[in-house]
Amino acid sequence: MKILIVDDDKDIVELLSIYVKNEGYEVERAYNGKEAITKLNTNPDIGLMILDIMMPQMDGLAVVREVRKDSQIPVLMLSAKTDDLDKIQGLIQGADDYVTKPFNPLEVMARVKSLLRRSQHDVKNDEPDQIEIGPLIIKKDSHEVETVTGKSIQLTALEFGILYLLASHPNRVFSADEIFERVWQQESVVSAKTVMVHVSHLRDKIEESTGGEKVIQTVWGVGYKIESH
């Protein structure tokens, strides 16, 4: 598998390349947004992208918007900005996770491996292969979700992970910290806003495909749940 590293700072690209290669992955490099899009379109073996936000020609947010038109490849964003709103903006555009500069390369690789586990269908074997709940049919092995009327719902790996977690434990309320630790498979640090954005995306996709069905419920001050019917 190849990992695409995109940053206009060549020193950062080379630093991350060393760590990526040490984990056994191949590396593709790009130094601006337009080059990143070209690399993605011409390298089908790319399985994840590490993407800086602030770049010339085409910034990281624009790249994510373009990529999400036809791909659910995991995207880890690098941000020199510390404002939560800037980080959330990246998630809103379709990124899966973010790391703030300056970063520890070991943390970046931990996030990379977590995202790859989710995208490679790392679900416990003792969980049900298929869940039918409300208007949805959720298929574990293929990571497919469709409505009972047969309409497919395209989800990212993390969105699927959240939906599968809630649907496989109907009526149970999961806090944002619990969702982050189970789905991202990392210790929760500042996860609430990250989870909130992904749940919001997930809800929008479900409601758009089901004619407005509100499948995921918020229990204010506690977390999220899906009720059995």
Tab-separated table of C-alpha atoms in Angstrom, residues 49-141:
chain	number	residue	atom	x	y	z
A	49	MET	CA	-3.356	10.659	2.339
A	50	ILE	CA	-1.535	12.856	4.866
A	51	LEU	CA	-2.509	16.370	3.800
A	52	ASP	CA	-1.395	19.832	4.895
A	53	ILE	CA	-4.062	22.541	4.956
A	54	MET	CA	-2.029	25.618	4.020
A	55	MET	CA	-0.519	25.111	0.550
A	56	PRO	CA	-0.074	27.125	-2.663
A	57	GLN	CA	-2.222	26.668	-5.801
A	58	MET	CA	-4.848	24.538	-4.067
A	59	ASP	CA	-5.135	24.293	-0.287
A	60	GLY	CA	-5.875	21.141	1.680
A	61	LEU	CA	-9.538	21.943	2.236
A	62	ALA	CA	-10.090	22.279	-1.512
A	63	VAL	CA	-8.252	18.986	-2.064
A	64	VAL	CA	-10.516	17.174	0.398
A	65	ARG	CA	-13.639	18.598	-1.243
A	66	GLU	CA	-12.417	17.374	-4.628
A	67	VAL	CA	-11.395	13.950	-3.353
A	68	ARG	CA	-14.700	13.365	-1.575
A	69	LYS	CA	-16.615	13.716	-4.839
A	70	ASP	CA	-15.719	10.137	-5.766
A	71	SER	CA	-13.436	8.631	-3.101
A	72	GLN	CA	-13.627	7.650	0.564
A	73	ILE	CA	-9.851	7.279	0.997
A	74	PRO	CA	-8.818	8.070	4.598
A	75	VAL	CA	-7.426	11.609	4.951
A	76	LEU	CA	-5.307	12.801	7.873
A	77	MET	CA	-4.920	16.571	7.853
A	78	LEU	CA	-1.924	18.522	9.145
A	79	SER	CA	-2.763	21.973	10.441
A	80	ALA	CA	-0.511	24.772	11.671
A	81	LYS	CA	-3.629	26.444	13.018
A	82	THR	CA	-4.651	25.860	16.633
A	83	ASP	CA	-8.182	27.260	16.480
A	84	ASP	CA	-10.760	24.489	16.940
A	85	LEU	CA	-12.910	26.062	14.231
A	86	ASP	CA	-10.127	25.613	11.688
A	87	LYS	CA	-9.739	21.965	12.645
A	88	ILE	CA	-13.468	21.377	12.490
A	89	GLN	CA	-13.574	22.993	9.047
A	90	GLY	CA	-11.218	20.289	7.809
A	91	LEU	CA	-13.481	17.582	9.193
A	92	ILE	CA	-16.537	19.244	7.693
A	93	GLN	CA	-14.925	19.132	4.265
A	94	GLY	CA	-14.429	15.384	4.633
A	95	ALA	CA	-11.143	14.732	6.454
A	96	ASP	CA	-11.112	11.793	8.854
A	97	ASP	CA	-8.705	13.127	11.476
A	98	TYR	CA	-6.165	15.887	12.058
A	99	VAL	CA	-2.847	16.549	13.792
A	100	THR	CA	-1.685	20.047	14.738
A	101	LYS	CA	1.799	21.275	13.870
A	102	PRO	CA	4.332	21.021	15.376
A	103	PHE	CA	3.655	17.299	15.707
A	104	ASN	CA	5.353	14.176	16.956
A	105	PRO	CA	5.861	11.852	13.950
A	106	LEU	CA	5.026	8.890	16.179
A	107	GLU	CA	1.602	10.413	16.854
A	108	VAL	CA	1.070	10.903	13.129
A	109	MET	CA	1.862	7.228	12.495
A	110	ALA	CA	-0.453	6.129	15.305
A	111	ARG	CA	-3.271	8.085	13.656
A	112	VAL	CA	-2.357	6.639	10.248
A	113	LYS	CA	-2.465	3.058	11.498
A	114	SER	CA	-5.766	3.668	13.255
A	115	LEU	CA	-7.359	5.070	10.086
A	116	LEU	CA	-6.039	2.187	8.018
A	117	ARG	CA	-7.443	-0.348	10.481
A	118	ARG	CA	-10.856	1.226	10.109
A	119	SER	CA	-10.651	1.340	6.310
A	120	GLN	CA	-9.600	-2.315	6.188
A	121	HIS	CA	-12.784	-3.452	7.937
A	122	ASP	CA	-11.292	-4.185	11.334
A	123	VAL	CA	-14.499	-5.243	13.112
A	124	LYS	CA	-14.636	-7.886	15.837
A	125	ASN	CA	-15.628	-11.303	14.547
A	126	ASP	CA	-18.228	-11.857	17.275
A	127	GLU	CA	-20.312	-8.934	16.072
A	128	PRO	CA	-23.246	-9.572	13.712
A	129	ASP	CA	-22.534	-9.781	9.975
A	130	GLN	CA	-25.657	-7.788	9.121
A	131	ILE	CA	-27.801	-5.424	11.122
A	132	GLU	CA	-31.255	-4.260	10.130
A	133	ILE	CA	-32.356	-1.323	12.226
A	134	GLY	CA	-34.943	1.299	11.386
A	135	PRO	CA	-34.700	2.109	7.678
A	136	LEU	CA	-31.130	0.762	7.367
A	137	ILE	CA	-29.388	-2.482	6.444
A	138	ILE	CA	-25.762	-2.479	7.618
A	139	LYS	CA	-23.363	-5.107	6.251
A	140	LYS	CA	-20.203	-5.649	8.283
A	141	ASP	CA	-17.969	-7.585	5.883
